[in-house]
Coordinates of C-alpha atoms and ligand atoms in Angstrom, one line a residue:
M1 CA 0.0 0.0 0.0
S2 CA 1.4 3.4 -1.0
Y3 CA 1.8 6.3 1.5
T4 CA -1.2 8.1 0.0
Q5 CA -3.4 5.0 0.0
R6 CA -2.5 4.3 3.7
I7 CA -3.4 7.9 4.7
L8 CA -6.7 7.7 2.8
A9 CA -7.6 4.4 4.4
E10 CA -6.8 5.7 7.9
V11 CA -8.8 8.9 7.5
S12 CA -11.7 6.9 5.9
N13 CA -11.8 4.6 8.9
K14 CA -11.7 7.4 11.4
Y15 CA -14.2 9.7 9.7
P16 CA -16.4 7.4 7.6
H17 CA -19.3 9.9 7.6
Q18 CA -17.3 12.9 6.4
V19 CA -18.1 12.3 2.8
F20 CA -17.2 15.7 1.5
F21 CA -13.9 15.8 3.3
L22 CA -13.1 12.3 2.0
Q23 CA -14.0 13.3 -1.6
A24 CA -11.7 16.4 -1.4
L25 CA -8.9 14.3 0.2
K26 CA -9.2 11.5 -2.4
E27 CA -8.8 13.9 -5.3
I28 CA -5.8 15.6 -3.7
L29 CA -4.0 12.4 -2.5
H30 CA -4.5 10.8 -5.9
S31 CA -2.7 13.8 -7.6
L32 CA 0.1 13.8 -5.0
E33 CA 0.9 10.1 -5.6
P34 CA 3.7 10.7 -8.2
E35 CA 5.3 13.4 -6.1
L36 CA 5.3 11.4 -2.9
T37 CA 6.6 8.3 -4.7
K38 CA 9.5 10.3 -6.1
N39 CA 10.4 12.2 -3.0
K40 CA 10.4 10.4 0.3
I41 CA 11.1 13.5 2.4
Y42 CA 7.4 14.1 3.0
E43 CA 6.8 10.6 4.4
E44 CA 9.9 10.8 6.6
H45 CA 8.4 13.9 8.2
S46 CA 4.9 12.5 8.4
I47 CA 3.6 15.4 6.4
L48 CA 0.3 13.9 5.3
E49 CA -0.5 12.6 8.8
R50 CA -0.2 16.2 10.0
L51 CA -1.8 17.9 7.1
V52 CA -5.1 16.0 7.3
I53 CA -5.8 17.0 10.9
P54 CA -6.7 20.7 11.6
E55 CA -4.4 22.6 13.9
R56 CA -7.5 23.7 15.8
S57 CA -11.2 23.1 15.3
I58 CA -13.8 25.2 17.1
S59 CA -17.6 24.7 17.3
F60 CA -19.9 26.8 19.3
R61 CA -23.5 27.6 20.1
V62 CA -25.1 30.7 18.5
P63 CA -28.3 31.7 20.2
W64 CA -30.3 34.6 18.9
V65 CA -33.8 36.1 19.2
D66 CA -36.0 36.2 16.1
D67 CA -38.5 39.0 15.4
S68 CA -41.3 37.2 17.2
G69 CA -39.3 37.1 20.4
K70 CA -38.4 33.4 20.2
V71 CA -35.0 32.1 20.9
Q72 CA -33.3 30.4 18.0
V73 CA -30.1 28.4 18.2
N74 CA -27.6 27.6 15.5
T75 CA -24.1 25.9 15.5
G76 CA -21.1 27.9 14.5
Y77 CA -17.7 26.6 13.3
R78 CA -14.2 27.8 12.7
I79 CA -11.6 25.3 11.5
E80 CA -8.1 26.6 11.7
F81 CA -6.5 24.0 9.4
N82 CA -3.0 25.0 8.6
S83 CA -0.8 28.0 9.4
A84 CA 2.5 27.0 7.7
L85 CA 2.3 29.8 5.2
G86 CA 0.6 32.6 7.2
P87 CA -2.4 33.4 9.3
Y88 CA -5.4 31.1 8.8
K89 CA -7.4 32.6 5.9
G90 CA -10.7 31.5 4.4
G91 CA -14.4 32.4 4.2
L92 CA -17.5 31.9 6.4
R93 CA -20.5 30.0 4.9
F94 CA -24.0 30.5 6.3
H95 CA -26.2 27.8 4.8
P96 CA -28.5 25.2 6.4
S97 CA -26.3 22.4 5.0
V98 CA -23.2 23.5 6.9
N99 CA -21.7 20.9 9.3
E100 CA -18.2 19.9 10.3
D101 CA -17.7 17.8 7.2
I102 CA -18.5 20.7 4.8
I103 CA -16.2 23.1 6.7
K104 CA -13.4 20.5 6.8
F105 CA -13.5 20.0 3.0
L106 CA -13.6 23.7 2.4
G107 CA -10.7 24.3 4.9
F108 CA -8.6 21.6 3.4
E109 CA -9.0 22.9 -0.1
Q110 CA -8.2 26.4 1.2
I111 CA -4.7 25.3 2.4
L112 CA -3.5 24.5 -1.1
K113 CA -5.5 27.3 -2.8
N114 CA -3.9 29.9 -0.6
S115 CA -0.5 28.4 -1.2
L116 CA -1.1 28.8 -5.0
T117 CA -1.8 32.5 -4.7
T118 CA 1.8 33.0 -3.6
L119 CA 0.6 35.3 -0.8
A120 CA 1.3 34.7 2.9
M121 CA -1.9 32.9 4.0
G122 CA -2.6 29.7 5.8
G123 CA -5.9 27.8 5.4
G124 CA -9.1 27.9 7.4
K125 CA -12.9 28.0 7.0
G126 CA -15.9 28.6 9.1
G127 CA -19.6 29.2 9.1
S128 CA -23.0 28.1 10.5
D129 CA -26.1 26.2 9.6
F130 CA -28.0 29.5 9.8
D131 CA -30.1 30.3 6.7
P132 CA -30.1 34.1 6.0
K133 CA -32.9 33.6 3.4
E134 CA -36.2 35.1 4.4
K135 CA -34.8 36.6 7.6
S136 CA -35.3 40.3 8.3
E137 CA -32.3 42.7 8.4
N138 CA -32.5 42.8 12.1
E139 CA -32.5 39.0 12.4
V140 CA -29.5 38.8 10.2
M141 CA -27.8 41.4 12.3
R142 CA -28.6 39.8 15.6
F143 CA -27.4 36.4 14.3
C144 CA -24.1 37.9 13.1
Q145 CA -23.6 39.7 16.4
S146 CA -24.1 36.4 18.4
F147 CA -21.8 34.5 16.0
M148 CA -19.1 37.1 16.6
N149 CA -19.7 37.0 20.4
E150 CA -17.8 33.7 20.3
L151 CA -15.7 34.0 17.2
Y152 CA -13.9 37.2 18.2
R153 CA -11.7 35.4 20.8
H154 CA -10.2 33.1 18.1
I155 CA -9.5 35.5 15.2
G156 CA -7.1 38.4 14.6
E157 CA -5.4 40.2 11.8
R158 CA -2.2 38.2 12.4
S159 CA -3.8 34.9 13.4
D160 CA -7.0 34.2 11.6
V161 CA -8.8 36.4 9.0
P162 CA -12.3 35.2 7.9
A163 CA -14.2 36.5 4.8
G164 CA -17.4 35.7 2.9
D165 CA -18.6 32.6 1.2
I166 CA -22.2 31.3 0.4
G167 CA -24.7 33.4 2.4
V168 CA -22.0 35.8 3.7
G169 CA -21.6 39.0 1.6
A170 CA -21.0 42.6 2.3
R171 CA -24.0 42.9 4.6
E172 CA -23.0 40.1 6.9
I173 CA -19.3 41.1 6.9
G174 CA -20.5 44.6 8.0
Y175 CA -22.4 43.3 11.0
L176 CA -19.6 40.8 11.9
F177 CA -17.0 43.6 11.8
G178 CA -19.1 46.0 13.8
Q179 CA -19.5 43.5 16.6
Y180 CA -15.8 42.5 16.5
K181 CA -14.9 46.2 17.0
K182 CA -17.4 46.6 19.8
L183 CA -16.0 43.6 21.7
T184 CA -12.3 44.2 21.2
N185 CA -12.1 48.0 20.8
R186 CA -9.9 47.4 17.7
F187 CA -10.4 48.7 14.2
D188 CA -8.2 46.3 12.2
G189 CA -8.1 44.1 9.2
V190 CA -9.6 41.1 11.0
L191 CA -12.1 40.4 8.2
T192 CA -11.8 40.8 4.4
G193 CA -14.6 41.8 2.0
K194 CA -15.2 44.9 4.1
G195 CA -17.2 47.9 2.9
L196 CA -15.2 50.3 0.6
R197 CA -15.7 53.1 3.1
W198 CA -14.1 51.3 6.0
G199 CA -11.1 49.3 4.9
G200 CA -12.4 47.1 2.1
S201 CA -10.5 46.7 -1.2
L202 CA -11.8 47.6 -4.6
V203 CA -12.3 44.5 -6.8
R204 CA -12.8 42.1 -3.8
K205 CA -16.5 41.8 -4.6
E206 CA -15.7 41.0 -8.3
A207 CA -12.5 39.1 -7.7
T208 CA -13.6 35.4 -7.6
G209 CA -15.8 35.7 -10.7
Y210 CA -13.3 37.9 -12.6
G211 CA -10.4 35.5 -11.5
S212 CA -12.3 32.4 -12.8
V213 CA -12.7 34.1 -16.2
Y214 CA -9.0 35.2 -16.3
F215 CA -8.1 31.6 -15.5
A216 CA -10.2 30.3 -18.4
Q217 CA -8.6 32.9 -20.6
A218 CA -5.1 31.7 -19.6
M219 CA -6.1 28.1 -20.2
L220 CA -7.6 28.9 -23.7
E221 CA -4.6 31.0 -24.6
G222 CA -2.4 28.1 -23.7
K223 CA -4.1 26.3 -26.7
G224 CA -4.0 29.3 -29.0
D225 CA -7.7 30.1 -28.4
S226 CA -9.6 32.8 -26.6
L227 CA -13.1 33.6 -25.1
E228 CA -14.1 35.8 -27.9
G229 CA -17.4 34.7 -29.4
K230 CA -17.8 31.7 -27.1
I231 CA -21.2 30.7 -25.6
A232 CA -20.9 30.2 -21.9
C233 CA -23.0 28.3 -19.4
V234 CA -22.8 29.7 -15.8
S235 CA -24.5 28.1 -12.8
G236 CA -25.4 30.0 -9.6
S237 CA -26.5 33.7 -9.4
G238 CA -24.7 34.8 -6.3
N239 CA -21.5 36.8 -5.9
V240 CA -19.2 34.5 -8.0
A241 CA -21.7 33.9 -10.8
I242 CA -22.6 37.5 -11.3
Y243 CA -19.1 38.7 -11.7
T244 CA -18.2 35.7 -13.9
I245 CA -21.0 36.9 -16.2
E246 CA -19.8 40.5 -16.1
K247 CA -16.2 39.5 -17.1
L248 CA -17.3 37.0 -19.7
Y249 CA -19.1 39.9 -21.5
A250 CA -16.0 42.1 -21.1
L251 CA -13.9 39.5 -22.9
G252 CA -16.3 38.9 -25.7
A253 CA -18.2 35.8 -24.6
K254 CA -21.9 35.3 -24.3
P255 CA -23.2 33.9 -21.0
V256 CA -26.7 32.3 -21.5
T257 CA -27.5 30.7 -18.2
A258 CA -27.7 31.3 -14.5
S259 CA -29.3 29.3 -11.7
D260 CA -30.3 29.3 -8.0
S261 CA -31.4 26.6 -5.6
K262 CA -34.9 26.6 -7.1
G263 CA -34.3 26.6 -10.8
M264 CA -32.4 28.0 -13.8
I265 CA -32.8 30.5 -16.6
Y266 CA -31.7 30.1 -20.2
D267 CA -31.6 33.4 -22.0
C268 CA -30.7 32.8 -25.7
E269 CA -30.0 36.6 -26.1
G270 CA -27.5 36.5 -23.3
I271 CA -28.1 37.1 -19.6
E272 CA -29.2 40.7 -18.9
L273 CA -26.7 41.5 -16.2
G274 CA -28.3 44.7 -14.8
L275 CA -31.6 42.8 -14.3
L276 CA -29.8 39.8 -12.6
K277 CA -27.9 42.2 -10.2
E278 CA -31.1 44.0 -9.3
L279 CA -33.0 40.7 -8.6
K280 CA -30.2 39.0 -6.7
E281 CA -28.1 41.7 -5.1
V282 CA -30.9 44.2 -4.3
Q283 CA -34.2 42.4 -4.1
R284 CA -32.9 38.9 -3.2
V285 CA -35.7 37.1 -5.0
S286 CA -36.0 33.9 -7.0
L287 CA -34.7 33.7 -10.6
S288 CA -38.3 32.9 -11.8
E289 CA -38.8 36.7 -11.6
Y290 CA -36.1 37.2 -14.3
A291 CA -38.1 35.2 -16.9
K292 CA -41.2 37.3 -16.2
M293 CA -39.3 40.3 -17.4
R294 CA -37.3 38.9 -20.3
P295 CA -39.2 37.4 -23.2
S296 CA -36.0 35.8 -24.5
A297 CA -35.6 33.8 -21.3
K298 CA -36.9 30.4 -20.3
Y299 CA -37.2 29.5 -16.6
I300 CA -36.9 25.8 -15.7
P301 CA -37.8 25.0 -12.1
I302 CA -35.7 22.3 -10.4
E303 CA -38.6 19.9 -10.3
E304 CA -38.5 19.8 -14.1
Y305 CA -34.8 18.9 -14.3
T306 CA -34.0 15.5 -15.8
K307 CA -33.6 13.1 -12.9
G308 CA -30.0 13.0 -11.6
R309 CA -28.9 15.9 -13.7
N310 CA -28.3 19.7 -13.4
E311 CA -30.2 21.1 -16.4
V312 CA -27.7 24.0 -16.7
W313 CA -25.2 21.7 -18.2
S314 CA -27.6 20.4 -20.9
I315 CA -27.6 23.8 -22.7
P316 CA -25.0 23.6 -25.5
C317 CA -22.0 25.7 -24.8
D318 CA -18.3 26.2 -25.5
V319 CA -17.2 27.1 -22.0
A320 CA -18.7 26.3 -18.6
F321 CA -18.4 28.0 -15.3
P322 CA -19.9 26.0 -12.3
S323 CA -20.3 28.8 -9.7
A324 CA -23.0 27.7 -7.2
T325 CA -22.0 24.8 -4.9
Q326 CA -20.3 21.5 -4.4
N327 CA -21.1 18.5 -6.5
E328 CA -23.4 20.4 -8.9
L329 CA -21.8 18.8 -11.9
N330 CA -21.8 15.0 -12.0
G331 CA -20.6 12.3 -14.4
A332 CA -23.8 12.4 -16.5
D333 CA -23.6 16.3 -16.7
A334 CA -19.9 16.1 -17.8
K335 CA -20.8 13.6 -20.5
V336 CA -23.5 15.9 -22.0
L337 CA -21.2 18.9 -21.8
L338 CA -18.5 17.0 -23.7
E339 CA -21.0 15.7 -26.3
N340 CA -22.1 19.2 -26.9
G341 CA -18.6 20.3 -27.7
C342 CA -17.6 22.1 -24.5
I343 CA -13.8 22.8 -24.5
C344 CA -13.3 24.6 -21.2
V345 CA -14.5 24.3 -17.6
S346 CA -13.4 26.8 -15.0
E347 CA -14.6 26.2 -11.5
G348 CA -15.8 29.2 -9.6
A349 CA -17.5 27.2 -6.8
N350 CA -15.6 24.9 -4.5
M351 CA -15.5 21.2 -5.5
P352 CA -18.5 21.7 -8.0
S353 CA -17.5 18.6 -10.1
T354 CA -17.7 15.1 -8.8
L355 CA -14.7 12.8 -9.1
E356 CA -16.5 11.0 -12.1
A357 CA -16.9 14.4 -13.9
I358 CA -13.3 15.4 -13.3
D359 CA -12.1 12.0 -14.7
Q360 CA -14.0 12.7 -17.9
F361 CA -12.6 16.2 -18.3
I362 CA -9.0 14.9 -17.8
Q363 CA -9.6 12.0 -20.2
A364 CA -11.0 14.4 -22.8
R365 CA -8.0 16.7 -22.4
I366 CA -10.2 19.8 -22.4
C367 CA -9.1 22.9 -20.5
Y368 CA -10.2 22.1 -17.0
G369 CA -9.5 24.5 -14.2
P370 CA -9.9 22.9 -10.8
A371 CA -11.4 25.1 -8.1
K372 CA -8.4 25.6 -5.9
A373 CA -6.6 27.2 -8.9
S374 CA -9.5 28.8 -10.9
N375 CA -11.4 30.4 -8.0
A376 CA -8.3 31.5 -6.0
G377 CA -8.9 35.1 -7.2
G378 CA -11.2 35.8 -4.3
V379 CA -8.9 34.9 -1.6
A380 CA -5.9 36.4 -3.5
T381 CA -7.7 39.7 -3.5
S382 CA -8.5 39.2 0.2
G383 CA -4.7 39.0 0.6
L384 CA -4.4 42.3 -1.3
E385 CA -7.0 43.8 1.1
M386 CA -4.8 42.7 4.0
S387 CA -1.7 44.3 2.4
Q388 CA -3.6 47.6 1.9
N389 CA -4.9 47.5 5.5
A390 CA -1.4 46.8 6.9
S391 CA 0.1 49.7 4.9
M392 CA -2.9 52.0 5.4
H393 CA -3.0 52.6 1.7
S394 CA -5.7 51.9 -0.8
W395 CA -5.1 51.0 -4.4
S396 CA -7.2 52.0 -7.4
F397 CA -9.6 49.5 -9.1
D398 CA -7.2 49.1 -12.1
E399 CA -4.2 48.5 -9.8
V400 CA -6.0 45.7 -7.9
D401 CA -7.5 44.2 -11.1
E402 CA -4.1 44.1 -12.7
K403 CA -2.6 42.4 -9.7
L404 CA -5.5 39.9 -9.7
R405 CA -5.0 39.1 -13.4
G406 CA -1.2 38.6 -12.8
I407 CA -1.9 36.2 -9.9
M408 CA -4.4 34.1 -11.9
R409 CA -1.9 33.9 -14.8
G410 CA 0.8 32.9 -12.4
I411 CA -1.3 30.2 -10.9
Y412 CA -2.0 28.8 -14.4
E413 CA 1.7 28.8 -15.3
N414 CA 2.7 27.2 -12.0
A415 CA 0.1 24.5 -12.3
S416 CA 0.8 23.7 -16.0
Q417 CA 4.6 23.7 -15.5
T418 CA 4.3 21.5 -12.5
A419 CA 2.0 19.1 -14.5
E420 CA 4.6 19.1 -17.3
E421 CA 7.3 17.8 -14.9
F422 CA 5.1 14.7 -14.7
A423 CA 4.6 14.6 -18.5
E424 CA 0.9 15.6 -18.0
R425 CA 0.8 19.2 -19.3
D426 CA -3.0 19.4 -19.6
N427 CA -3.7 18.0 -16.2
L428 CA -4.1 21.1 -14.0
V429 CA -5.6 19.0 -11.2
L430 CA -2.3 17.2 -10.8
G431 CA -0.3 20.4 -11.3
A432 CA -2.3 22.6 -8.9
N433 CA -2.3 20.0 -6.1
I434 CA 1.4 19.3 -6.3
A435 CA 2.4 22.9 -6.7
G436 CA 0.2 24.0 -3.8
F437 CA 1.3 21.1 -1.6
R438 CA 5.1 21.4 -2.1
K439 CA 5.2 24.9 -0.6
V440 CA 3.1 24.0 2.4
A441 CA 5.0 20.8 3.1
M442 CA 8.4 22.4 2.8
A443 CA 7.3 25.2 5.2
M444 CA 6.1 22.6 7.7
I445 CA 9.4 20.7 7.5
E446 CA 11.4 23.9 8.0
Q447 CA 9.2 25.0 11.0
G448 CA 9.7 21.6 12.8
V449 CA 7.2 19.4 14.6
V450 CA 4.6 21.9 15.9
Ligands
NDP501 P1 -23.7 33.3 -2.8 O1 -24.3 33.0 -1.5 O2 -23.5 34.7 -3.2 O3 -24.4 32.6 -4.0 C1 -24.6 31.2 -4.0 C2 -25.3 30.8 -5.2 O4 -25.4 29.4 -5.4 C3 -26.8 31.2 -5.2 O5 -27.2 31.4 -6.5 C4 -27.5 30.0 -4.6 O6 -28.8 29.9 -4.8 C5 -26.7 28.9 -5.2 N1 -26.7 27.7 -4.3 C6 -26.1 27.6 -3.1 N2 -26.3 26.4 -2.6 C7 -27.0 25.7 -3.5 C8 -27.4 24.4 -3.6 N3 -27.3 23.6 -2.5 N4 -28.1 24.0 -4.7 C9 -28.2 24.9 -5.7 N5 -27.8 26.2 -5.7 C10 -27.2 26.6 -4.6 O7 -22.3 32.5 -2.7 P2 -21.0 32.7 -3.6 O8 -21.3 33.1 -5.0 O9 -20.0 33.5 -2.9 O10 -20.4 31.2 -3.6 C11 -20.6 30.3 -4.7 C12 -19.6 29.3 -4.7 O11 -18.3 29.9 -4.9 C13 -19.4 28.4 -3.4 O12 -19.0 27.1 -3.7 C14 -18.3 29.1 -2.7 O13 -17.6 28.3 -1.8 C15 -17.4 29.5 -3.9 N6 -16.4 30.5 -3.7 C16 -16.8 31.8 -3.2 C17 -15.8 32.8 -3.1 C18 -16.2 34.2 -2.7 O14 -15.3 35.0 -2.7 N7 -17.4 34.5 -2.4 C19 -14.4 32.5 -3.3 C20 -14.1 31.2 -3.8 C21 -15.1 30.3 -4.0 P3 -29.9 30.4 -3.7 O15 -29.7 31.9 -3.7 O16 -31.2 30.0 -4.2 O17 -29.5 29.8 -2.5
2IT502 O1 -13.5 29.8 -0.9 C1 -12.8 30.8 -0.9 O2 -11.7 31.0 -1.3 C2 -13.5 32.0 -0.3 N1 -14.7 31.9 0.1 C3 -12.8 33.3 -0.1 C4 -12.0 33.3 1.1 C5 -11.3 34.6 1.5 O3 -10.7 34.6 2.6 O4 -11.4 35.6 0.8

């Protein structure tokens, strides 16, 4: 049994119910196999044994009072996974599906993603099973305040810097920051994704979506192609999806789909971005409203999806941007995408493709950008926000955007050159995992057994 197989077996035995964490681990360990076979230093230092266990894992009660006066209780999490490269860094997710398994998979991915950005950030993730949907402003505020009443003692601008993820955007970051400041009497860069008036960075809001499109552009250019004139399918209609669509238009592509948890829209004329922003960022309503206002759009509710499929991926396209959530693109979806001639998949969401889907993309040798590489633009720009906070400067939109573009190109080059060392130039899963891992592992070795 190889080193990676032994570790996977041990973790599977210990945490058989952590299916998302095991899925992420399986993908990563499989990619690391050739590197770990070639180089025994990692096994000599028990790097994998240490890497798979979080440095610290916190879970806590979050009680709050709803508008009717009733006490509600949620569970909060912060998993501080690895600090070899810098302070723990990663988002907070507020969604009813959140549990320790989900936060562990996200935190584990974050370690290697943050390493790829080249910035000094370790990996962490947190969140709660709280559902911000259909809550009043005051309920969201009270929940965020209660969440921070515990979280504040674990975080700090030099130790652990949370940000947004699903269900946590500018509004939630504002309430979280306000409560942190009240409790600690400190105005510092403890969170990223802050408002532009009080320490936030330009481009952070747009960064994950823009970055995912820059990554697709770099992959296509590697094959002498471009996004110009391409039809794009995008899933999701949140922060990542909206700014993916915006940048796709800027680079000459035509995005024709968007989705949410209740259904999807197909707009053959191209998604009307202003309308999408109004419905999702301002009114926070279902996508079914979009179709009522656009004659060129068709709304398909989730109940009408073909069984076992995500209907977004059945719309013929050249390029695909899964930007909603984990496992939203399975083996059957991948097959249809490939049959329809899709040549590029850039993941905006975390772990959106199942292992079966990934296998098919690799076999077909299309441009496939795995999440930890292609969606690293968000956290990279969080790193730029931290730099600006530390130096008390703020950079212009173009300055940050240019840095983001350079970081995404650098990640593509690093991943493809690393893959090439193993004679698999097109396999960016292998390249990204090995490149991200090497840096973290060497830092751990140099810092001793801690
Ligand atoms: P948002 O909360 O802004 O939007 C999430 C979108 O995905 C919404 O359209 C939501 O629909 C949909 N969605 C969420 N859960 C499900 C589900 N179980 N089934 C179907 N649709 C779902 O989140 P973000 O855009 O920030 O995050 C999207 C993805 O990108 C996540 O995987 C996140 O981890 C990842 N990511 C985010 C980064 C960031 O900077 N924000 C950085 C890197 C990755 P509905 O509104 O109906 O719930
Ligand atoms: O998954 C991710 O990289 C994020 N949600 C962004 C994390 C961050 O710290 O900006």
